[in-house]
Amino acid sequence: MKKFLIPAVLVATALSCQAPKPQDPPPMKPQKIVVYQVFTRLFGNTNTTNKPWGTKEENGVGKFNDFTDTALEEIKKLGVSHIWYTGVPHHGVIGDFPEIGVSSDDPDVIKGRAGSPYAVRDYYQVNPDLAVDVTKRMEEFEALIARTHKHGMKVIIDIVPNHVSRFYEGKNNPAGVRDFGADDDKTVEYAKDNNFYYIPGEAFQVPEPKNGYQPLGGEMHPLADGKFEENPAKWTGNGSRLAQPDFYDWYETVKINYGVSPDGKKDFEELPAGADSLDWKAHYDFWQGKEVPDSWKKFKDITQFWLGKGVDGFRFDMAEMVPVEFWSYLNSHIKMTNPEAFLMAEVYQPALYRDYLFKGKMDYLYDKVELYDTLKNIMYGHGSTDHLPAIFESQRDIEHNMLHFLENHDEQRIASPEFAGNPWKAMPAMVVSATVSTSPTMIYFGQEVGEPGAEDAGFGDPSRTSIFDYIGVPQHQKWMNGGKFDGGQLSDNEKALRNYYSEVLNFTRNSSALMGEYMELHSFNRAQNPAYTDKAFAFARWDDSQKLIVVTNFDKFQSVKTTLKLSPELLKVWNLEKGEREIKELMFGKKKTILRVTESGAEIDLDFGPWESAVFEVR
């Protein structure tokens, strides 16, 4: 494992800041939301073989039962309020499960050996790989839901409305539920109540492989023959209308039809003018008595099924590929069942954010193409913090709804050589993303211990932990320590990193100011002070009971030794008394500085090392 170099001050500070102990008094009521995304199949796997394209017998596989009370309590102590269990619904997977009458999927239309969680095969059952006893796989997941709730956290699972597995087989449908496509008219390309789009007269053909790709890495398999029976062919999940999609298309999936014809005509009633200002109850009322496409009803029933199991919310995959009217329908039905349901979604076009929030009734959207991409560029070392103020200003009206993250299953691991190469390089970005707004913060399991995603698992390339194959996650396994979940195999450096994350996340959960007002101080200081560079970033957060100044230094080499000036606008709002006072850091409690308020303005002294951050409280 590569040794990461970090400033000694960060190690000492982080090691001194342990997560809250069970005997500590309970914190104030949580305010900020912290989501812990975990790839369920990988979390509890202790096998370290990591053979490319390895079977679950060779490489191991995690189970629902690996989320023990101890594991969940340690996740909770990290500062987590919600766990997103990624990959729960039964998706395509190579391997037979004779105990439950489930046969192997075809390697020609499966990515990896363990399969993509976004090619769902049966929405009314869970992935059998995740169960100790596959005949009781749903009961084991229900027990995990109950354990998670017992530890005071909420449960989120994936719903993937845009597409399903090329081989969908609903073997567990509740009474009256028909499979996707069971009642389709396959003689036509499109019909309002068809669940799929078809290519009449043409049979599906497996894509031509590229770059030497072979299913299962070339291993012999009776179904790996370059063929898959599907006649007529269906449109592919990413919208390809070819009977033989490209190798880089989402060929393992088929696109769901939501009543939008191939030429874009909508066969459903559109939302009325002003719908963006109506609450979810009004949206629910709007859809009563209206005819909607069959696919809408199917996904409404699916989400109601999981709500009935105790799931607290959903992460919606590629939401912008589905019409916003469907989201109005679906999410208002979800909220009627559970008004507190947590609904987050991928939407990557900023021009669509407000439609999917206000018309589609989403709670939270990924802040990927604006904040994440900008912070990633800064972490690379060739970006500028001058780009940050415009992002936060443009999102003023939706800042609470933009979920912040630095890792997830789609993105490169921070510690990978292809990205930052050192997990400590992300600490200023972590502080900014976690404290700059009232929105939720999300971290990806292993992020907090510097997981680099270096394994060649089979399908896909290193730098992202594989979601397609059976694999171990080495840094995370060191924290797991054979099921003790005590970090016993971590180095001091790695323990310090996890403690840093814990300190940041727990602070955000308990700071009232972070649910209050925001004012950036960066632009004022860039204009006033040449020593304050575009590798620093500073802002104020406050409410009636707490005033905070957040300062970060993104520079890898240079310290920040200058003054930070408080803007006249902030001074007017805060109405600070003139004079000098000592202010100290809240998050780690180590750094102190002087705030001077005079007739001409106010400033604080800054002395920050590389990658250092602080949150000062002004009393």
XYZ file of C-alpha atoms in Angstrom:
619
model
C 0.000 0.000 0.000
C 1.369 3.396 -0.956
C 2.422 5.576 1.995
C 0.714 8.958 1.947
C 2.597 11.990 3.203
C 0.561 14.425 5.243
C 1.436 17.512 7.272
C 2.265 16.503 10.849
C -0.190 19.054 12.228
C -3.058 17.258 10.467
C -2.080 13.847 11.830
C -1.726 15.114 15.363
C -4.987 17.034 15.200
C -6.996 14.212 13.675
C -5.598 11.556 16.013
C -6.556 13.682 18.993
C -10.176 13.940 17.807
C -11.844 10.605 18.361
C -15.472 10.006 17.343
C -18.043 10.345 20.156
C -17.998 7.426 22.589
C -21.184 5.516 23.414
C -21.166 6.893 26.972
C -21.016 10.504 25.792
C -24.226 12.496 26.299
C -26.417 12.510 23.198
C -25.755 15.416 20.847
C -28.316 18.023 20.034
C -30.970 17.027 17.518
C -29.212 16.389 14.159
C -29.747 19.052 11.551
C -27.483 18.411 8.595
C -28.013 15.093 6.809
C -25.030 12.791 6.242
C -25.448 9.903 3.796
C -23.090 6.920 3.887
C -23.166 5.139 0.545
C -22.069 1.546 0.837
C -21.767 -1.018 -1.911
C -23.593 -3.753 -0.055
C -21.958 -6.685 -1.844
C -18.457 -5.438 -0.973
C -18.823 -4.031 2.537
C -18.431 -7.211 4.609
C -16.108 -9.181 2.320
C -12.914 -10.142 4.199
C -11.386 -12.174 1.336
C -8.184 -10.574 0.016
C -7.530 -12.800 -3.054
C -8.737 -10.236 -5.613
C -8.309 -12.415 -8.680
C -9.474 -10.623 -11.866
C -12.862 -12.030 -12.887
C -12.774 -14.200 -9.754
C -15.835 -16.098 -8.605
C -17.483 -15.417 -5.266
C -15.910 -18.643 -4.021
C -12.480 -17.302 -5.027
C -12.828 -13.617 -4.132
C -15.590 -13.680 -1.535
C -18.803 -11.698 -1.267
C -20.337 -9.625 1.515
C -23.729 -10.297 3.059
C -26.524 -8.343 4.709
C -25.562 -10.027 7.972
C -22.085 -8.460 7.829
C -23.715 -5.192 8.886
C -23.596 -6.207 12.524
C -24.669 -4.046 15.437
C -21.007 -3.166 15.953
C -20.546 -2.199 12.287
C -23.671 -0.060 12.282
C -22.749 1.673 15.509
C -19.322 2.552 14.118
C -20.937 3.938 10.962
C -23.319 5.963 13.133
C -20.409 7.346 15.186
C -18.852 8.619 11.970
C -21.698 11.144 11.921
C -24.051 9.291 9.575
C -27.832 9.777 9.504
C -28.755 7.762 6.376
C -27.226 4.630 4.811
C -27.651 4.116 1.107
C -27.398 0.372 0.586
C -26.358 0.218 -3.071
C -27.202 -2.882 -5.103
C -30.064 -4.359 -3.065
C -32.725 -5.235 -5.712
C -32.116 -8.516 -7.549
C -30.021 -7.668 -10.592
C -28.415 -9.774 -13.289
C -25.659 -12.044 -11.963
C -23.633 -14.962 -13.316
C -24.428 -18.121 -11.381
C -27.332 -20.425 -10.591
C -29.366 -20.434 -7.401
C -31.218 -23.769 -7.614
C -32.668 -23.391 -4.098
C -34.878 -20.562 -5.354
C -35.251 -21.605 -8.988
C -33.099 -18.767 -10.338
C -30.829 -19.563 -13.290
C -27.670 -17.750 -14.335
C -27.837 -14.654 -16.474
C -26.150 -14.732 -19.873
C -22.527 -13.441 -19.754
C -23.024 -11.881 -23.200
C -25.434 -9.316 -21.723
C -23.975 -8.931 -18.227
C -21.147 -6.590 -17.280
C -18.762 -8.328 -14.915
C -19.313 -11.600 -13.104
C -21.335 -10.234 -10.192
C -23.362 -7.955 -12.462
C -24.349 -4.308 -12.463
C -26.799 -3.217 -9.750
C -28.352 -0.979 -12.403
C -29.562 -3.925 -14.502
C -32.397 -4.993 -12.221
C -33.834 -8.438 -12.958
C -36.587 -8.629 -10.318
C -37.793 -5.522 -8.476
C -39.715 -7.495 -5.858
C -36.740 -9.389 -4.474
C -33.199 -8.765 -3.245
C -29.881 -9.866 -4.726
C -29.446 -13.514 -3.653
C -25.679 -13.027 -3.381
C -26.313 -10.874 -0.315
C -28.009 -13.576 1.739
C -26.492 -16.265 3.917
C -29.614 -18.363 3.263
C -30.911 -17.482 -0.208
C -34.320 -18.957 0.629
C -34.620 -16.259 3.321
C -32.953 -13.422 1.465
C -35.826 -10.966 1.947
C -36.046 -11.774 5.645
C -32.315 -11.073 5.999
C -32.746 -7.667 4.348
C -35.751 -6.864 6.525
C -33.603 -7.685 9.562
C -30.934 -5.275 8.265
C -33.542 -2.537 7.911
C -34.596 -3.147 11.516
C -30.963 -3.106 12.758
C -30.237 0.116 10.895
C -33.295 1.753 12.439
C -32.306 0.484 15.869
C -29.061 2.418 15.525
C -30.905 5.599 14.642
C -30.206 5.697 10.917
C -32.481 5.677 7.863
C -32.352 3.223 4.944
C -32.089 4.233 1.270
C -32.070 1.837 -1.705
C -31.768 2.278 -5.469
C -34.653 2.553 -7.883
C -33.653 2.625 -11.569
C -36.690 3.810 -13.541
C -34.998 4.415 -16.883
C -34.095 0.795 -17.648
C -34.172 -2.805 -16.460
C -32.083 -5.894 -17.146
C -32.146 -7.317 -20.660
C -33.506 -10.446 -18.957
C -36.223 -9.278 -16.559
C -37.917 -12.100 -14.690
C -40.410 -11.220 -11.968
C -40.516 -14.452 -9.995
C -41.686 -12.737 -6.799
C -44.448 -10.421 -8.023
C -47.205 -9.664 -5.518
C -50.707 -10.762 -6.470
C -52.013 -8.846 -9.470
C -48.601 -7.503 -10.541
C -47.627 -8.273 -14.135
C -44.037 -8.380 -15.376
C -42.508 -5.577 -17.410
C -43.363 -6.301 -21.037
C -45.782 -9.137 -20.277
C -48.686 -7.346 -21.945
C -46.765 -5.371 -24.588
C -47.770 -5.293 -28.236
C -44.416 -6.306 -29.742
C -45.507 -5.758 -33.326
C -45.105 -1.979 -32.977
C -42.178 0.214 -32.045
C -44.242 2.172 -29.552
C -47.558 2.117 -27.758
C -48.497 4.207 -24.745
C -48.921 1.246 -22.399
C -46.055 -0.827 -23.713
C -43.300 -1.036 -21.091
C -40.556 -1.257 -23.734
C -39.713 0.158 -27.165
C -39.287 -2.436 -29.916
C -37.510 -2.827 -33.262
C -40.096 -4.945 -35.126
C -38.706 -7.451 -37.602
C -35.177 -7.412 -36.149
C -33.643 -9.693 -33.545
C -31.196 -8.431 -30.922
C -27.519 -9.012 -31.617
C -24.787 -8.959 -28.974
C -22.451 -5.968 -29.502
C -19.133 -6.471 -31.239
C -16.528 -6.535 -28.450
C -13.782 -3.919 -28.386
C -10.284 -3.683 -26.919
C -9.961 -7.453 -26.660
C -12.918 -7.794 -24.322
C -14.199 -11.301 -23.604
C -17.092 -12.126 -21.256
C -15.803 -13.461 -17.932
C -12.277 -12.682 -19.115
C -12.426 -15.490 -21.660
C -13.489 -18.247 -19.276
C -15.567 -20.967 -20.877
C -19.264 -20.745 -20.012
C -22.179 -22.560 -21.691
C -24.041 -19.293 -22.276
C -21.029 -17.253 -23.442
C -21.574 -17.887 -27.141
C -21.999 -14.383 -28.508
C -25.777 -14.805 -28.687
C -28.779 -13.703 -26.682
C -32.320 -14.448 -27.772
C -34.511 -11.356 -27.970
C -36.910 -11.045 -30.884
C -37.959 -8.425 -31.653
C -35.037 -6.443 -30.295
C -35.727 -3.738 -27.723
C -34.205 -0.285 -27.432
C -31.134 -0.294 -25.208
C -31.109 1.454 -21.803
C -29.233 4.554 -22.928
C -31.688 5.056 -25.796
C -29.867 3.258 -28.599
C -32.391 2.187 -31.251
C -30.066 -0.332 -32.883
C -30.791 -4.054 -32.857
C -27.054 -4.460 -32.327
C -26.037 -1.704 -29.907
C -22.479 -0.465 -29.592
C -20.147 -2.079 -27.070
C -20.133 1.176 -25.092
C -23.923 1.402 -24.990
C -25.765 0.134 -21.900
C -26.363 -3.124 -23.757
C -27.114 -5.114 -20.592
C -30.300 -3.088 -20.131
C -33.460 -2.149 -22.039
C -35.111 1.250 -21.920
C -38.468 1.717 -20.188
C -41.241 3.513 -22.099
C -42.988 6.241 -20.091
C -45.530 7.177 -22.719
C -43.160 9.289 -24.805
C -43.279 8.354 -28.495
C -40.078 8.012 -30.565
C -40.677 11.488 -31.996
C -41.064 12.996 -28.502
C -44.861 13.240 -28.240
C -46.151 12.833 -24.671
C -49.144 10.513 -24.250
C -50.059 11.829 -20.819
C -51.339 15.056 -19.345
C -48.655 17.634 -18.686
C -48.433 19.570 -15.447
C -50.367 22.841 -15.318
C -48.741 26.266 -15.254
C -47.556 27.068 -11.756
C -47.060 23.417 -10.792
C -43.535 24.239 -9.674
C -44.982 26.292 -6.809
C -47.393 23.593 -5.598
C -46.587 21.130 -2.825
C -46.527 17.365 -3.230
C -50.068 17.016 -1.899
C -51.355 19.208 -4.716
C -49.354 17.141 -7.190
C -50.860 13.955 -5.799
C -54.351 15.440 -6.175
C -53.589 16.462 -9.758
C -52.951 12.862 -10.806
C -56.065 11.417 -9.242
C -58.474 10.131 -11.881
C -56.019 10.660 -14.742
C -54.902 7.929 -17.110
C -51.142 7.393 -16.955
C -48.912 4.952 -18.875
C -48.571 1.447 -17.493
C -44.869 1.885 -16.645
C -45.773 4.710 -14.250
C -48.082 2.413 -12.318
C -45.506 -0.362 -12.211
C -42.865 1.846 -10.610
C -45.406 3.363 -8.235
C -46.256 -0.148 -7.056
C -42.560 -1.056 -6.742
C -41.757 1.923 -4.513
C -44.849 1.293 -2.395
C -43.691 -2.306 -1.911
C -40.321 -1.177 -0.545
C -41.853 1.517 1.641
C -43.942 -1.258 3.114
C -40.727 -3.096 3.994
C -39.532 -0.129 6.037
C -37.238 1.511 3.478
C -37.030 5.248 4.226
C -36.182 6.599 0.796
C -34.710 6.072 -2.629
C -31.812 7.092 -4.823
C -33.092 7.442 -8.388
C -30.658 6.555 -11.152
C -30.395 8.839 -14.216
C -33.580 10.711 -13.371
C -33.289 13.199 -16.226
C -33.806 10.383 -18.775
C -37.390 10.011 -17.525
C -40.057 12.736 -18.019
C -40.500 15.118 -15.109
C -44.263 14.488 -15.040
C -43.586 10.881 -14.036
C -41.560 12.092 -11.070
C -44.419 14.345 -9.993
C -46.679 11.301 -10.062
C -44.268 8.879 -8.390
C -42.824 11.140 -5.708
C -46.178 12.547 -4.648
C -47.439 8.988 -4.167
C -44.315 8.155 -2.135
C -44.804 11.234 0.052
C -48.459 10.355 0.627
C -47.267 7.079 2.152
C -44.252 8.552 3.967
C -44.050 12.355 4.043
C -40.519 12.086 5.452
C -39.243 9.837 2.643
C -35.760 10.826 1.458
C -35.651 11.204 -2.340
C -32.353 11.911 -4.104
C -31.523 11.666 -7.771
C -28.904 11.954 -10.480
C -29.552 14.966 -12.700
C -26.498 16.237 -14.526
C -27.938 19.184 -16.458
C -28.065 22.324 -14.295
C -30.747 23.814 -16.556
C -33.052 20.988 -15.415
C -32.376 21.196 -11.661
C -35.367 23.329 -10.771
C -37.797 21.349 -12.921
C -36.870 18.092 -11.228
C -36.943 19.677 -7.769
C -40.072 21.799 -8.011
C -42.121 19.965 -10.654
C -40.702 16.488 -10.085
C -40.793 16.828 -6.280
C -37.286 15.513 -5.692
C -35.728 16.352 -2.348
C -32.078 16.340 -3.391
C -30.006 16.249 -6.584
C -26.329 15.436 -7.085
C -24.211 18.594 -7.243
C -21.892 16.901 -9.695
C -21.246 19.051 -12.741
C -20.865 22.289 -10.805
C -19.458 21.801 -7.297
C -17.921 18.309 -7.525
C -16.255 18.866 -10.888
C -14.891 22.246 -9.754
C -13.513 20.871 -6.484
C -11.989 17.928 -8.346
C -10.183 20.326 -10.663
C -8.862 22.257 -7.654
C -7.726 19.019 -5.999
C -5.909 18.082 -9.200
C -3.852 21.216 -8.579
C -4.746 23.271 -11.635
C -8.121 24.679 -10.593
C -8.970 27.928 -8.864
C -11.184 28.662 -5.874
C -12.238 31.801 -7.758
C -14.795 29.593 -9.517
C -16.596 28.629 -6.302
C -18.489 31.835 -5.394
C -20.424 31.891 -8.679
C -21.587 28.305 -8.111
C -22.944 29.032 -4.648
C -24.545 32.263 -5.797
C -26.290 30.589 -8.738
C -27.743 27.970 -6.387
C -28.991 30.350 -3.683
C -32.616 29.302 -4.138
C -31.838 25.560 -4.233
C -28.718 25.313 -2.068
C -30.461 22.993 0.399
C -31.386 20.571 -2.368
C -27.930 20.076 -3.891
C -26.345 16.993 -2.321
C -22.570 17.331 -1.945
C -20.042 14.502 -2.348
C -16.402 13.872 -3.229
C -16.775 10.150 -3.991
C -19.472 7.749 -5.091
C -19.517 4.494 -7.053
C -19.359 6.314 -10.413
C -16.411 8.573 -9.577
C -12.707 7.948 -9.159
C -11.416 7.293 -5.670
C -9.681 10.400 -4.298
C -6.602 8.381 -3.289
C -6.195 6.772 -6.718
C -3.103 7.864 -8.673
C -5.434 8.794 -11.517
C -7.069 11.415 -9.266
C -5.484 13.108 -6.235
C -3.133 10.270 -5.286
C -3.334 11.247 -1.627
C -6.569 11.263 0.425
C -5.407 14.201 2.569
C -5.399 16.383 -0.513
C -9.198 16.322 -0.349
C -9.557 17.630 3.189
C -10.067 21.302 2.268
C -12.664 20.220 -0.304
C -14.337 18.032 2.325
C -14.576 20.935 4.759
C -15.971 23.266 2.095
C -18.505 20.800 0.693
C -19.700 19.778 4.166
C -20.029 23.263 5.689
C -20.825 25.678 2.869
C -24.574 25.000 2.674
C -27.522 23.397 4.456
C -27.554 20.515 1.959
C -26.758 16.863 2.759
C -23.217 15.523 2.606
C -22.496 12.071 1.201
C -19.391 9.918 1.564
C -18.628 6.549 -0.036
C -17.495 3.632 2.104
C -13.689 3.408 2.177
C -13.329 7.114 1.386
C -12.739 7.827 5.069
C -9.703 5.500 5.176
C -8.131 6.440 1.844
C -9.290 3.603 -0.422
C -7.532 4.016 -3.827
C -9.623 1.567 -5.911
C -6.469 0.044 -7.398
C -7.763 -3.474 -8.084
C -8.172 -5.010 -11.535
C -11.462 -6.713 -10.750
C -12.382 -7.747 -14.280
C -14.877 -5.520 -16.052
C -13.858 -1.885 -15.915
C -10.618 -0.162 -14.969
C -8.914 0.643 -11.653
C -9.390 3.995 -9.857
C -13.064 3.167 -9.191
C -13.964 0.336 -6.834
C -15.640 -2.208 -9.116
C -19.427 -2.435 -9.014
C -19.418 -5.299 -11.524
C -17.286 -8.028 -9.936
C -16.538 -9.864 -6.714
C -13.657 -8.047 -5.087
C -12.208 -7.057 -1.738
C -11.732 -3.408 -0.751
C -8.288 -3.392 0.926
C -8.293 -0.156 2.936
C -11.861 -0.749 4.067
C -10.923 -4.325 5.034
C -8.197 -2.961 7.298
C -10.832 -0.912 9.113
C -13.150 -3.961 9.258
C -10.348 -5.916 10.947
C -11.921 -9.328 10.381
C -15.368 -8.241 11.535
C -14.342 -6.261 14.627
C -14.930 -2.938 12.827
C -12.419 -1.226 15.086
C -9.783 -0.046 12.601
C -7.305 -2.447 14.166
C -5.265 -2.908 10.984
C -5.096 0.767 10.035
C -1.885 2.755 10.306
C -1.776 5.905 12.433
C -2.030 7.913 9.231
C -5.195 6.055 8.179
C -6.720 6.298 11.654
C -6.046 10.030 11.583
C -7.822 10.337 8.249
C -10.921 8.536 9.530
C -10.924 10.645 12.688
C -10.733 13.780 10.538
C -13.816 12.695 8.582
C -15.580 11.831 11.813
C -14.802 15.216 13.323
C -15.996 17.101 10.236
C -19.212 15.097 9.806
C -20.169 15.120 13.477
C -19.530 18.846 13.647
C -21.821 19.496 10.694
C -24.550 17.380 12.283
C -24.476 19.438 15.462
C -23.792 23.005 14.360
C -26.894 25.171 14.237
C -25.108 27.831 12.147
C -24.746 25.384 9.278
C -28.509 25.400 8.887
C -28.469 29.202 8.844
C -27.100 31.958 6.607
C -24.107 32.032 4.261
C -21.884 34.823 2.960
C -18.706 34.298 0.965
C -15.608 36.280 1.988
C -13.414 35.066 -0.838
C -14.121 37.704 -3.486
C -13.685 40.606 -1.041
C -10.312 39.286 0.096
C -9.107 38.520 -3.426
C -9.766 42.150 -4.305
C -8.245 43.571 -1.131
C -5.263 41.361 -0.351
C -2.691 39.986 -2.856
C -1.414 37.536 -0.211
C -4.812 35.850 -0.148
C -4.621 33.616 -3.250
C -6.944 31.513 -5.375
C -5.871 28.444 -3.389
C -7.664 29.724 -0.270
C -11.396 29.908 0.305
C -13.289 31.569 3.144
C -16.916 32.189 4.055
C -19.181 32.901 7.019
C -22.099 30.838 8.361
C -24.425 31.962 11.113
C -27.788 31.860 12.828
C -29.183 33.550 15.930
C -27.050 31.473 18.292
C -23.771 30.850 16.457
C -21.372 32.760 14.172
C -18.723 30.859 12.187
C -15.861 31.739 9.860
C -14.616 28.853 7.691
C -11.157 29.105 6.114
C -9.424 26.516 3.926
C -6.072 26.242 2.184
C -6.057 24.005 -0.905
C -2.373 24.581 -1.638
C -0.153 21.495 -1.526
C 3.046 23.402 -0.731
C 2.387 26.972 0.373
C 1.163 28.140 3.753
C -1.298 30.992 4.125
C 0.169 33.683 6.367
C -1.853 36.844 6.011
C -5.070 38.397 7.270
C -8.658 37.624 6.346
C -10.841 40.698 6.106
C -14.519 40.560 7.001
C -16.653 42.284 4.396
C -18.678 45.408 5.259
C -21.849 43.450 4.463
C -20.982 40.814 7.064
C -19.980 43.401 9.655
C -23.326 45.121 9.206
C -25.226 41.867 9.744
C -23.113 40.658 12.667
C -22.861 44.086 14.359
C -19.613 43.210 16.125
C -18.280 45.335 18.985
C -15.020 47.159 18.326
C -11.838 45.849 19.874
C -9.653 42.766 19.873
C -10.713 39.293 20.910
C -9.375 35.790 20.683
C -11.402 33.369 18.591
C -10.774 29.664 18.476
C -11.417 26.749 16.203
C -14.507 24.700 16.971
C -14.049 21.627 14.837
C -10.678 20.467 16.120
C -10.231 22.948 18.957
C -6.507 23.486 18.394
C -6.096 26.701 16.450
C -6.643 30.180 17.898
C -6.323 33.596 16.316
C -7.137 37.250 16.903
C -10.136 39.114 15.526
C -9.700 42.880 15.353
C -12.694 45.159 14.822
C -12.015 48.862 14.185
C -13.758 51.841 12.658
C -12.285 50.949 9.276
C -13.203 47.245 9.280
C -12.401 43.857 10.771
C -9.821 41.179 10.132
C -8.409 37.987 11.576
C -4.855 36.683 11.420
C -4.321 33.567 9.326
C -1.461 31.085 9.693
C -2.426 27.937 7.785
C -0.258 25.088 6.574
C -0.823 23.197 3.304
C -4.225 21.478 3.061
C -5.246 22.929 6.425
C -8.741 24.154 7.307
C -10.417 25.688 10.332
C -13.863 26.687 11.541
C -13.655 29.618 13.959
C -16.472 30.694 16.235
C -16.987 34.416 16.786
C -18.587 35.248 20.099
